[in-house]
mmCIF file of C-alpha atoms and ligand atoms in Angstrom:
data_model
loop_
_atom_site.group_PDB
_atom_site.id
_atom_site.type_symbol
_atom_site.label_atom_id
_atom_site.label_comp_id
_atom_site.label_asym_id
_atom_site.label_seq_id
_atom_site.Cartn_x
_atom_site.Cartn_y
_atom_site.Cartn_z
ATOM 1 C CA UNK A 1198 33.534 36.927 34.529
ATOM 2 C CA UNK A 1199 33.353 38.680 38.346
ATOM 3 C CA UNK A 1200 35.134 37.321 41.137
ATOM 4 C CA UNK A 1201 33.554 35.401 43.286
ATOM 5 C CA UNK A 1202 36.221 36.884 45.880
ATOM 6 C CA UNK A 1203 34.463 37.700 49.058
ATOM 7 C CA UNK A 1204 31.251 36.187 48.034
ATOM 8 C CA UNK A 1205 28.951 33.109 48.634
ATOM 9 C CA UNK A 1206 27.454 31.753 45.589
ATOM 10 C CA UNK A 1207 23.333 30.480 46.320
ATOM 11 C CA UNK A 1208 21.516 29.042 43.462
ATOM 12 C CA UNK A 1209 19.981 32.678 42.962
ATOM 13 C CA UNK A 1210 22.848 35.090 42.692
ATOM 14 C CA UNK A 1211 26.308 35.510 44.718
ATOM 15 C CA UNK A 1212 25.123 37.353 47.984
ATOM 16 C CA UNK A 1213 27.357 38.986 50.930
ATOM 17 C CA UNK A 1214 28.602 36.012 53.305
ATOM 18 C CA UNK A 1215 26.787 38.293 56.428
ATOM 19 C CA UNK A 1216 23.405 37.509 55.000
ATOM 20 C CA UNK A 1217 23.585 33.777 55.733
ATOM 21 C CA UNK A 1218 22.129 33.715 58.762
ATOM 22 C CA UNK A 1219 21.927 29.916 60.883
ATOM 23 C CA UNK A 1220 23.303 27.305 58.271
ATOM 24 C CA UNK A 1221 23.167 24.282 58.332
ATOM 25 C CA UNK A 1222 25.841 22.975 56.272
ATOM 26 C CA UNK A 1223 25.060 19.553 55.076
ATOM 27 C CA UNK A 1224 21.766 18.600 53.620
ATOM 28 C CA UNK A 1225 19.766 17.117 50.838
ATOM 29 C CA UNK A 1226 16.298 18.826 49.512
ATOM 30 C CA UNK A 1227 15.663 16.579 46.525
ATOM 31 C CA UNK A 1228 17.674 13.136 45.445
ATOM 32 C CA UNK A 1229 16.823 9.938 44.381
ATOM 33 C CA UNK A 1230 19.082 7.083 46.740
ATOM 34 C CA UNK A 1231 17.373 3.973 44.876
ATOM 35 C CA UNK A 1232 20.905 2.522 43.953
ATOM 36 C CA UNK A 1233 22.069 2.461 47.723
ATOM 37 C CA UNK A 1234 18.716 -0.194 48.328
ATOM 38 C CA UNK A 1235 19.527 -2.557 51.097
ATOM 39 C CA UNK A 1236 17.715 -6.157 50.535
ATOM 40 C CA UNK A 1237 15.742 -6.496 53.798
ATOM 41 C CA UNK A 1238 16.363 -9.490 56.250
ATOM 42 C CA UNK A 1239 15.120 -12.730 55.206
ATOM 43 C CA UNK A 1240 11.300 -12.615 56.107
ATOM 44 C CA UNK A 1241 11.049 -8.649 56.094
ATOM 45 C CA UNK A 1242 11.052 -8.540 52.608
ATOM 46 C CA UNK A 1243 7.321 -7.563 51.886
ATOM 47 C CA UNK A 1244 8.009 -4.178 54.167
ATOM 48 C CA UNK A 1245 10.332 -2.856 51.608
ATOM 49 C CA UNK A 1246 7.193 -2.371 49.033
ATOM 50 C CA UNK A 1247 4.375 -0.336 49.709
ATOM 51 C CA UNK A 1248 3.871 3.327 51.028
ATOM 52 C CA UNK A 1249 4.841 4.484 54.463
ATOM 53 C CA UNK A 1250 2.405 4.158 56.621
ATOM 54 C CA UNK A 1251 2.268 4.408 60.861
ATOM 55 C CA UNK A 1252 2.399 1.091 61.289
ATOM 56 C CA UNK A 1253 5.870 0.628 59.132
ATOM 57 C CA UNK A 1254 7.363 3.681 60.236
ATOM 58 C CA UNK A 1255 9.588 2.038 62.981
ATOM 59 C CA UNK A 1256 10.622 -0.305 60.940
ATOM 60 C CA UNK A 1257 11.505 2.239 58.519
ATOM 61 C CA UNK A 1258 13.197 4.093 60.729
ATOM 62 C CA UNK A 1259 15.493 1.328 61.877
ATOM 63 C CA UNK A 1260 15.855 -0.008 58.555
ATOM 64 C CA UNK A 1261 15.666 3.179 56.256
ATOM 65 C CA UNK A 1262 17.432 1.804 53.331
ATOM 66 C CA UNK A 1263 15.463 -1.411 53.050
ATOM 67 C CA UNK A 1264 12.147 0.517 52.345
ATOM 68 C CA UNK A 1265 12.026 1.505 48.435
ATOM 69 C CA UNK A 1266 9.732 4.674 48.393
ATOM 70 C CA UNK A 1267 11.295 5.729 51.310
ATOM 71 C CA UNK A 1268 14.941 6.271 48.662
ATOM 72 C CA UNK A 1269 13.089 8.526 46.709
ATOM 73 C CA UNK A 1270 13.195 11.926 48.420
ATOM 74 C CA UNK A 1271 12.766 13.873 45.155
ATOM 75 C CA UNK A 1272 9.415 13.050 45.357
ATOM 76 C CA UNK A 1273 8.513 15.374 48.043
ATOM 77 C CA UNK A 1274 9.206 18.733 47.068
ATOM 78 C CA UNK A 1275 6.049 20.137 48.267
ATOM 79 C CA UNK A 1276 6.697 18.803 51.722
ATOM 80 C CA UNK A 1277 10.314 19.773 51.456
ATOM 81 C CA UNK A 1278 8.963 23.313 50.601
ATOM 82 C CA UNK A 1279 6.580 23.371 54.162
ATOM 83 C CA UNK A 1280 9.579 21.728 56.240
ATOM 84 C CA UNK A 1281 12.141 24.703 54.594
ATOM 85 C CA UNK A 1282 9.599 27.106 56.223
ATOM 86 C CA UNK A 1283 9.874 25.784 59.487
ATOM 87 C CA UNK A 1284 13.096 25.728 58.885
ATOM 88 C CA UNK A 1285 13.086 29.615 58.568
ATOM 89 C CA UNK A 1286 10.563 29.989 60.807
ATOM 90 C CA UNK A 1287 12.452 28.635 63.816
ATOM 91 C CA UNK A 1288 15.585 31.234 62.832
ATOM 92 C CA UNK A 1289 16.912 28.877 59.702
ATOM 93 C CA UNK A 1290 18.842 30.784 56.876
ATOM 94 C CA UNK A 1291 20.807 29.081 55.091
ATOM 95 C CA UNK A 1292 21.216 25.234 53.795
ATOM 96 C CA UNK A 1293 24.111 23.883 51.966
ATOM 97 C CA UNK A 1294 22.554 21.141 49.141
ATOM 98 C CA UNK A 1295 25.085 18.601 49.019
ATOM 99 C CA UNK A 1296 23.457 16.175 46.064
ATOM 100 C CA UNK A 1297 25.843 15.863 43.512
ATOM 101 C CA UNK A 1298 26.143 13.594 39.911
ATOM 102 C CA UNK A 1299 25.276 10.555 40.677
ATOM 103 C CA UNK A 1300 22.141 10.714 43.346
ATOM 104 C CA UNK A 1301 19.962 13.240 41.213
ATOM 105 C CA UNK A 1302 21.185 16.389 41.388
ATOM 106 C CA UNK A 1303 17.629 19.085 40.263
ATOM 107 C CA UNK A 1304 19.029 22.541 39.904
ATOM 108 C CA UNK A 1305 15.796 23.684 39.116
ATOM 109 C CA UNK A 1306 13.746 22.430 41.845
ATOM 110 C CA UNK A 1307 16.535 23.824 44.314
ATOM 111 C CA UNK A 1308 15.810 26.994 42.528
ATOM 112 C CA UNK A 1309 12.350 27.211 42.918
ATOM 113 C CA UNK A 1310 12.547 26.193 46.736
ATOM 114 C CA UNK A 1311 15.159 29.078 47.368
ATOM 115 C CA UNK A 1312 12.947 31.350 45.341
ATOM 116 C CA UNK A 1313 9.301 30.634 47.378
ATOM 117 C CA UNK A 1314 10.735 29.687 50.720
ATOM 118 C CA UNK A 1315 13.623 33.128 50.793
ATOM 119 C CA UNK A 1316 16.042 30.740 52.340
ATOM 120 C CA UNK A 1317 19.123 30.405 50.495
ATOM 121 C CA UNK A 1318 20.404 27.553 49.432
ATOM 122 C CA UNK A 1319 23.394 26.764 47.864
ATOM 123 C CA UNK A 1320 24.458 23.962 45.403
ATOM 124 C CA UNK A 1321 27.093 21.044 45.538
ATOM 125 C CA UNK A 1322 29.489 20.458 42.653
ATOM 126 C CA UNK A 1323 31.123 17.276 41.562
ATOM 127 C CA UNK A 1324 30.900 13.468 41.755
ATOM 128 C CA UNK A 1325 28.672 11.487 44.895
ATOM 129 C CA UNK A 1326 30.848 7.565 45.143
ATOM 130 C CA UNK A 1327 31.958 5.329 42.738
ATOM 131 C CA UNK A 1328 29.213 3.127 41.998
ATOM 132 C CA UNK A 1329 27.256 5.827 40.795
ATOM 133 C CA UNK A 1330 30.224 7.182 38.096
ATOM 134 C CA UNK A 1331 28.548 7.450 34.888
ATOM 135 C CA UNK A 1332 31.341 5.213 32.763
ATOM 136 C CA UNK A 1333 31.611 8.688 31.033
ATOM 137 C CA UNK A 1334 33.201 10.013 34.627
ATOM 138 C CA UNK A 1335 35.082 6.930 34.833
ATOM 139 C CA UNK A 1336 37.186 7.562 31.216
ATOM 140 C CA UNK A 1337 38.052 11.222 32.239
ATOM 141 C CA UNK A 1338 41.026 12.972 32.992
ATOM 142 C CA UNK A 1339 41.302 14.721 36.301
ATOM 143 C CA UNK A 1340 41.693 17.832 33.899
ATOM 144 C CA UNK A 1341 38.434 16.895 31.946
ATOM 145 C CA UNK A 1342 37.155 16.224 35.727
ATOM 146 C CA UNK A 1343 38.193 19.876 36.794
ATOM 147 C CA UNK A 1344 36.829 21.494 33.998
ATOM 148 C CA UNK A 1345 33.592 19.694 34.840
ATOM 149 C CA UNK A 1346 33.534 21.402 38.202
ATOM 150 C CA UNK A 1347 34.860 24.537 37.658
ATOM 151 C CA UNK A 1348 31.804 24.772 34.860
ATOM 152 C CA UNK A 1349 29.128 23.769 37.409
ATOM 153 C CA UNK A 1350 30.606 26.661 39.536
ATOM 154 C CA UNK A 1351 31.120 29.721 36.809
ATOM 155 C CA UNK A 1352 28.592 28.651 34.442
ATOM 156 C CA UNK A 1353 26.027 26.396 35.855
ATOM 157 C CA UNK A 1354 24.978 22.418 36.536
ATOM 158 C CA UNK A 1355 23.543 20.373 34.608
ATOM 159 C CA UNK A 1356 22.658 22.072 31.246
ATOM 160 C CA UNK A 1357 21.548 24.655 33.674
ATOM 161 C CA UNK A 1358 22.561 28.531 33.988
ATOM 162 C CA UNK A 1359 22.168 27.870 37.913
ATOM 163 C CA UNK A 1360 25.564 27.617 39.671
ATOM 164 C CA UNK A 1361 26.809 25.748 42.138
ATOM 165 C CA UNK A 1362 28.108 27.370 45.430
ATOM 166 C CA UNK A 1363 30.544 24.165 46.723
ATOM 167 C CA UNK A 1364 32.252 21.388 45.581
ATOM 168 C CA UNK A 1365 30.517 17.921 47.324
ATOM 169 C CA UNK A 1366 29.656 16.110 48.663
ATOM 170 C CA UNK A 1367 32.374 14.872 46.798
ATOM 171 C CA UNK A 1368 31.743 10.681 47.615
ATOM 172 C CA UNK A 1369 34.346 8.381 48.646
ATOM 173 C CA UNK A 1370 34.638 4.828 49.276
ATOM 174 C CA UNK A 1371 36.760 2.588 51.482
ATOM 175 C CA UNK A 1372 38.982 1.298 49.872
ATOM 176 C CA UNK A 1373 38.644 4.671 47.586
ATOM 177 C CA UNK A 1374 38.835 3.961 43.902
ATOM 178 C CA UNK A 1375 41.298 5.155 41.257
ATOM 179 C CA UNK A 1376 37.666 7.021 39.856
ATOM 180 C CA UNK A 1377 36.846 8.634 43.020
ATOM 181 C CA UNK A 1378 41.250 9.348 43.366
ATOM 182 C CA UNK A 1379 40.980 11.245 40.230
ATOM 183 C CA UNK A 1380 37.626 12.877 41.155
ATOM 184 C CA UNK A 1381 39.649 14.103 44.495
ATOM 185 C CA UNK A 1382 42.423 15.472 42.650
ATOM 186 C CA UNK A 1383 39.818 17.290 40.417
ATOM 187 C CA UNK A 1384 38.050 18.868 43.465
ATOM 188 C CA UNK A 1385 41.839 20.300 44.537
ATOM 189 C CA UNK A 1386 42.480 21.842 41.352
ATOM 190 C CA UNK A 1387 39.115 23.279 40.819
ATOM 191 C CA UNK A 1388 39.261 24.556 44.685
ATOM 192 C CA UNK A 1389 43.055 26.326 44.029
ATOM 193 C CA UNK A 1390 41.838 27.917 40.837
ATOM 194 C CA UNK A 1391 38.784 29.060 42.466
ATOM 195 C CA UNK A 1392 38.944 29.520 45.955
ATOM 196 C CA UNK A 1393 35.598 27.379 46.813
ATOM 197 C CA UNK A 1394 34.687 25.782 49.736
ATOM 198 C CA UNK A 1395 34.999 22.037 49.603
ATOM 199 C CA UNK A 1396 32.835 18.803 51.371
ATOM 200 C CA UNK A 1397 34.190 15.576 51.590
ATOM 201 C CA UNK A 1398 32.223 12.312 51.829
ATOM 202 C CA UNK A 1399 34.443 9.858 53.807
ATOM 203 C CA UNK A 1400 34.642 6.447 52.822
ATOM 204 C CA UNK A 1401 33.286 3.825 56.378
ATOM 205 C CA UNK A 1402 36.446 3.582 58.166
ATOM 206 C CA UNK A 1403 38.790 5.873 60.368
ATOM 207 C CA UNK A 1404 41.346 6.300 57.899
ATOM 208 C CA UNK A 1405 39.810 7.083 55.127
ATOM 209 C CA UNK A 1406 39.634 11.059 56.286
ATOM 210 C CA UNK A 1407 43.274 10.946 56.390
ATOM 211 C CA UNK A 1408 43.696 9.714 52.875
ATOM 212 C CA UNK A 1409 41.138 12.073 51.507
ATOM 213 C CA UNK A 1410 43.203 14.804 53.096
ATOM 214 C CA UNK A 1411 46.656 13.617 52.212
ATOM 215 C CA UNK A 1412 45.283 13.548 48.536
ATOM 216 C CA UNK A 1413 43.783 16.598 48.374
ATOM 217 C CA UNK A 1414 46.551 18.410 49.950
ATOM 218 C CA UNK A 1415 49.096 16.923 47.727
ATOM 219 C CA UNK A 1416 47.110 17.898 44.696
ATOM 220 C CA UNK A 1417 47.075 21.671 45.675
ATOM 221 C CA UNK A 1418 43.926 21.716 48.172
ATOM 222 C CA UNK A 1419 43.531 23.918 51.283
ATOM 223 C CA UNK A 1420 42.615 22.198 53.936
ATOM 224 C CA UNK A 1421 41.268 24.873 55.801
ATOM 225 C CA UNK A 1422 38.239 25.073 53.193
ATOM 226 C CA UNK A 1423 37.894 21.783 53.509
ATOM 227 C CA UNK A 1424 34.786 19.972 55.434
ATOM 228 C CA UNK A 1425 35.309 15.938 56.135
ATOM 229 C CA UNK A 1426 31.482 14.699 56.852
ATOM 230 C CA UNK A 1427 29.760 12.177 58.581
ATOM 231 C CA UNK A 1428 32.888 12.267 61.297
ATOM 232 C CA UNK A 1429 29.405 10.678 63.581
ATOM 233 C CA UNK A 1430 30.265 7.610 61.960
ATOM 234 C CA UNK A 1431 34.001 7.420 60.810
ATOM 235 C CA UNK A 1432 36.293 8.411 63.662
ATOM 236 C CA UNK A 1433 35.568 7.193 66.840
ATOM 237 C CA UNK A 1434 38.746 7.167 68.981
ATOM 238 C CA UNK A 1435 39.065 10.229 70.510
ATOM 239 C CA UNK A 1436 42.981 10.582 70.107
ATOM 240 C CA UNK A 1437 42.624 9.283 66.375
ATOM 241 C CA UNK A 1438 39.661 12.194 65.887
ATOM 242 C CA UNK A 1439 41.984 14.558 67.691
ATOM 243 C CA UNK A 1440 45.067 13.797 65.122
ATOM 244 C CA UNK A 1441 43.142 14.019 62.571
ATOM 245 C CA UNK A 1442 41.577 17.568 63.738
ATOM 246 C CA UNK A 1443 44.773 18.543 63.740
ATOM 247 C CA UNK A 1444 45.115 18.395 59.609
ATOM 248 C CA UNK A 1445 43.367 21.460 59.974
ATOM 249 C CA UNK A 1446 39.786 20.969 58.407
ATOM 250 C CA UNK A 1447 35.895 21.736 59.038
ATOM 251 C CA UNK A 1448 34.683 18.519 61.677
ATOM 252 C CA UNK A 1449 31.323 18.085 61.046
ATOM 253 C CA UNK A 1450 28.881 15.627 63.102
ATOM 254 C CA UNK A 1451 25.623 15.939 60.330
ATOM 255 C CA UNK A 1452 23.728 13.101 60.681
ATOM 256 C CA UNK A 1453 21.907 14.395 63.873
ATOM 257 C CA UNK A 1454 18.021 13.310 63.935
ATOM 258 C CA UNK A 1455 19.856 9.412 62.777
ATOM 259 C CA UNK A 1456 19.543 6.987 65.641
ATOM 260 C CA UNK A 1457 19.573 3.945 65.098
ATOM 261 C CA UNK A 1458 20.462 0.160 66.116
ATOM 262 C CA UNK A 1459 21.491 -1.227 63.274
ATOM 263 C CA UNK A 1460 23.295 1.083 60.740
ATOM 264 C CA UNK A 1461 22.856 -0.862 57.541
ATOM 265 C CA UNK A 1462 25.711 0.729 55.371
ATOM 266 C CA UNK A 1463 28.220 -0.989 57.857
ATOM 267 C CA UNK A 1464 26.957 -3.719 60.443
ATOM 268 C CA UNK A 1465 30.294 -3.346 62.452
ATOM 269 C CA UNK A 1466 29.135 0.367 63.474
ATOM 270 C CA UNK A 1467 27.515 1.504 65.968
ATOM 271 C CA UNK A 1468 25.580 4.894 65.223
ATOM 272 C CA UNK A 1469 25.983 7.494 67.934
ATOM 273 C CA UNK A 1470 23.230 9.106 70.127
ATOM 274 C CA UNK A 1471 22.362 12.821 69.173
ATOM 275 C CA UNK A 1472 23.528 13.357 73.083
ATOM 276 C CA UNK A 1473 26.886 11.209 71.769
ATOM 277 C CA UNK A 1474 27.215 13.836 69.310
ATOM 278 C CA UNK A 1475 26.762 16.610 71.311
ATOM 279 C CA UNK A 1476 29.691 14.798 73.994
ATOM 280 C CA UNK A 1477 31.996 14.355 71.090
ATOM 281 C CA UNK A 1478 31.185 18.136 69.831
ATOM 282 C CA UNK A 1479 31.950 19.503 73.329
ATOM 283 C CA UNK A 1480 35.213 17.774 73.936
ATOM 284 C CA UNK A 1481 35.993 19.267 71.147
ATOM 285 C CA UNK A 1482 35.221 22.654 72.026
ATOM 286 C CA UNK A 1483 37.350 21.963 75.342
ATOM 287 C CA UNK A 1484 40.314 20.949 72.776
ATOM 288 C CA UNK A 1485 39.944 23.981 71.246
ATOM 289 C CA UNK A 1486 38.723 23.119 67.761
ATOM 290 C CA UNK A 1487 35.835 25.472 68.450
ATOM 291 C CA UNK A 1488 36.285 27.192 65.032
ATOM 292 C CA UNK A 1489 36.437 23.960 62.829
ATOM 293 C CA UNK A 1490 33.029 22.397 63.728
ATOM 294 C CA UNK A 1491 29.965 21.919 61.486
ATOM 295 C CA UNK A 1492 26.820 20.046 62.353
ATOM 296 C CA UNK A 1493 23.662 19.360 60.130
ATOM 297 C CA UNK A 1494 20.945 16.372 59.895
ATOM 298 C CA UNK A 1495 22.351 15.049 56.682
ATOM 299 C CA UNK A 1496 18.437 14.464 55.672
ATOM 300 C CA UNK A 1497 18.471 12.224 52.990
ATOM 301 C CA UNK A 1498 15.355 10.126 53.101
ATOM 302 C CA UNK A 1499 11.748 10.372 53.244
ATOM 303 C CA UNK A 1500 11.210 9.150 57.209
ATOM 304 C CA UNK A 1501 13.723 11.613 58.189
ATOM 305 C CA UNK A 1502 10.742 14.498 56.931
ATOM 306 C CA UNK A 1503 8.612 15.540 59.322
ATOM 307 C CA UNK A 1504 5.646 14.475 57.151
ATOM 308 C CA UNK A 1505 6.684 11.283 58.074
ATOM 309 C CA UNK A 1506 6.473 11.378 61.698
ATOM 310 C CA UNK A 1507 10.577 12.262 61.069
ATOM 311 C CA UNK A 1508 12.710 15.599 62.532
ATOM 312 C CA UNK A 1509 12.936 17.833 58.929
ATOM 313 C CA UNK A 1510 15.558 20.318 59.149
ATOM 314 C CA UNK A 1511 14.632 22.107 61.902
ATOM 315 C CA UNK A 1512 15.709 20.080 64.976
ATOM 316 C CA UNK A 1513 18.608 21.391 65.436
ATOM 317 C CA UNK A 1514 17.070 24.649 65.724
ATOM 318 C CA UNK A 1515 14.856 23.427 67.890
ATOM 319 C CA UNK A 1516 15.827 20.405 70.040
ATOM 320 C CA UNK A 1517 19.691 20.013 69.729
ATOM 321 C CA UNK A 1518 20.482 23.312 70.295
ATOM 322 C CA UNK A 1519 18.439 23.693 73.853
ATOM 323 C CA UNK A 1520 20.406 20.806 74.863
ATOM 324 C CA UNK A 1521 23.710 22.286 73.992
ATOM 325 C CA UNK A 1522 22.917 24.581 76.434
ATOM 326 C CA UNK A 1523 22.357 22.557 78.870
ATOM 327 C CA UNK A 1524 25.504 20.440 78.449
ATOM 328 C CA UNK A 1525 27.219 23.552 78.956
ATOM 329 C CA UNK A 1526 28.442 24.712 75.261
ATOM 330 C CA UNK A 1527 27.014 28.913 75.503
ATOM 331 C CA UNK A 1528 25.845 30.327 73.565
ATOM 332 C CA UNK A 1529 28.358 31.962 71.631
ATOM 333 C CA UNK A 1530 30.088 28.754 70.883
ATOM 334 C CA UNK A 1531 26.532 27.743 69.310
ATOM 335 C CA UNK A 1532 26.759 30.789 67.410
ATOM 336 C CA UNK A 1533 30.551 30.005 65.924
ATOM 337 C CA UNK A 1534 29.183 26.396 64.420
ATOM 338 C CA UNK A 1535 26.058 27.656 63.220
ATOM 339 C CA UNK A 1536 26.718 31.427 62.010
ATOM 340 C CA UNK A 1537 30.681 32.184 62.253
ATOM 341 C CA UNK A 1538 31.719 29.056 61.222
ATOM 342 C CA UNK A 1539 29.801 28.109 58.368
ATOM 343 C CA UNK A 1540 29.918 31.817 57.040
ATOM 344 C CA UNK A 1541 33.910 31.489 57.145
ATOM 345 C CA UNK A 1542 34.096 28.447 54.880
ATOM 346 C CA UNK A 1543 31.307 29.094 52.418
ATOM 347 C CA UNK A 1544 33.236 32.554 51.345
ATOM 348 C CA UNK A 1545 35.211 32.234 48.101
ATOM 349 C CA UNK A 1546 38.645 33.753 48.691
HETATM 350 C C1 LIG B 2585 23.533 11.024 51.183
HETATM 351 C C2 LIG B 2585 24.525 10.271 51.955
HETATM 352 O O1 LIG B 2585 25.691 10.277 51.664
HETATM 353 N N1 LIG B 2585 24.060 9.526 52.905
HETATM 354 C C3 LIG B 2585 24.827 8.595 53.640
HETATM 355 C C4 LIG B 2585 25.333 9.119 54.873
HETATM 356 S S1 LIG B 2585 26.276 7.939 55.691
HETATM 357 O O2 LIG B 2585 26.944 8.644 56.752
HETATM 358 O O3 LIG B 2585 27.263 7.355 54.801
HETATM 359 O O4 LIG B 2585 25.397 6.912 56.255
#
C-alpha cells in the first residue's frame, strides 16, 4: 500500500496538495437530512408538504428544517452538478464532502460529480451524531470503530473502491454520548496511524469544542489537523473563542449564506450575520490566528441551492470575499484561509 505521505486523497486518485486550488472546506453535495425534520409551529404545518415553490421559499428559508423535500438534497445532483461549475467557474477548486454514515453518504455520485465537473472533491470518513448510529455502530469497539475508518480511507467507503480523503464530519452531541465518545477516540487512532486530516462536528454549546478536543488529544490526536466546525454557532464569547483557539486547531465559520431569525436546532441561539462572521474572522486575524481559519457555506439543504432562489457554493467566491476586502482583511490573508490554509491541513503527513 503507498503512503499517502505528502498527498491529498480526492475521490479520484491521491493528487499533489498544490493542485487544490480555492477550497472550501466544509460542504455537502448529496445527503438525505430527513431524520433531523423539525415539526412546524402549530398552524404552519401544511407548509412542510409540498414542493418549493416562490411563494414558500421565505418561509423555507427561515424555517429550513420544517419543510420535508427541502431535507432531501440527494435529490439534486443535476443541479448540484451546474452549481459545482459555477463553483469553478468563479475560481473554485476544491470542496471537502463532509457527509458521513448516518446522513447518506453516495461515493459514487461524488465520483461522478468530481469526474464531469474537474473539481476535486474529497470524501469524509466516519460517523455523523448519535441518533443516526446504526445499533451496529453502537455495539462496536473503538478498535472495530478504527478499523472502520482507516478502511474507508485505504480501501474505500461503503462497499466502494472510492476512498475517503478526511475523517468527518465526525458528529457530536451536547451532552456527547458514550457512542459518539468511542467514535472520537476512533477518529484519534485512525488519525495517529494515518496522518489524516480530521473535522469535528461540535455538539450546540460552548464547551462542547473543548471536550471534543480534550478527548481527542488524550486518545493520541493532533490537534493541529484538527478542524472544530460550525464555531458560527458554538462559541460566542470572544475570550472563551480565544481560549479555545489557543488548543491549537483549524477555526472554521462554514455556515456562511445561513441567516436566519430563528435557528431551529437550538431556540436559545442566535445565528450570526455573514458580516458577524466576517467581524469574528477578522478579530481573529488581528489575534493572530491567521493560519488556523477555515470558512465554507456548510450547504446542506435544498433552499440553500441556487436553483432555489439560494447562494450554492459559490458566494463566497463571489460576495463574501469582496467584502473581506472591504473590511480590511487583504488579500493575502484571503489567500491563507482559502488556498494556504486548507492545503496545509488536507496533506497526509
Ligand atoms: C449537516 C449539518 O451538520 N448541518 C447542521 C449544521 S448546524 O451548525 O448544526 O446547524
Amino acid at each position: 500500500m503507498p503512503s499517502l505521505r505528502g498527498k491529498v486523497q480526492t475521490v479520484l486518485r491521491p493528487v499533489e496538495p498544490d493542485c487544490l486550488g480555492y477550497t472550501l472546506t466544509h460542504e455537502h453535495l448529496t445527503m438525505n437530512y430527513s431524520s433531523f425534520f423539525c415539526p412546524p409551529s402549530p398552524g404552519q404545518e401544511p407548509l412542510s408538504g409540498g414542493p418549493i415553490e416562490m411563494k414558500n421559499l421565505f418561509w423555507i428559508k427561515q424555517n429550513p428544517y420544517s419543510h420535508k423535500e427541502n431535507l432531501l438534497l440527494y435529490q439534486e445532483t443535476d443541479a448540484v452538478k451546474e452549481e459545482l461549475l459555477h463553483f469553478k467557474a468563479a475560481g473554485g477548486g476544491t470542496i471537502v464532502e463532509n457527509t458521513t454514515t448516518g446522513i447518506g453518504r453516495d461515493m459514487n455520485t461524488l465520483k461522478k460529480l468530481a469526474e464531469e465537473t474537474g473539481v476535486h472533491i474529497i470524501a469524509g470518513a466516519g460517523f455523523y451524531v448519535d441518533s443516526t448510529h446504526y445499533s451496529q455502530t453502537q455495539a462496536m469497539t473503538v478498535e472495530q470503530l478504527t478499523g472502520t475508518i482507516v478502511d474507508e480511507i485505504l480501501n474505500g467507503a461503503d462497499g466502494t473502491n472510492i476512498k475517503c480523503g478526511v475523517v468527518g464530519e465526525i458528529g457530536c452531541s451536547w451532552p456527547l454520548t458514550q457512542s459518539e465518545h468511542r467514535v472520537l477516540q476512533a477518529t484519534a487512532q485512525a488519525q495517529s496511524q494515518l496522518g489524516c486530516p480530521v473535522i469535528i462536528h461540535p455538539g450546540r454549546n460552548s464547551d462542547s469544542p473543548f471536550q471534543i478536543i480534550r478527548i481527542l488529544q488524550e486518545a493520541g490526536a493532533d490537534a493541529a489537523k484538527t478542524v472544530m466546525s460550525h464555531l458560527d454557532r458554538t462559541i460566542f464569547d470572544t475570550k472563551k473563542l480565544l481560549e479555545f483557539a489557543e488548543l491549537g486547531s483549524y477555526l472554521e465559520y462554514d455556515l456562511f449564506g445561513t441567516e436566519f431569525l430563528h435557528y431551529q436546532f437550538h431556540p436559545d441561539i442566535d445565528m450570526p450575520s455573514d458580516n458577524e462572521r466576517i467581524a469574528r474572522i477578522r478579530m481573529l486575524i488581528d489575534e493572530g490566528y491567521e493560519d488556523r481559519i477555515l470558512i465554507a457555506h456548510d450547504v446542506h439543504t435544498k433552499n440553500r441551492l441556487m436553483k432555489y432562489g439560494g447562494h450554492g457554493y459559490s458566494h463566497i467566491l463571489k460576495n463574501i470575499v469582496p467584502k473581506m476586502l472591504i473590511r480590511g482583511i487583504s488579500q493575502d490573508k484571503i489567500d491563507k484561509i482559502l488556498l494556504a490554509n486548507p492545503k496545509q491541513w488536507l496533506t497526509f503527513k
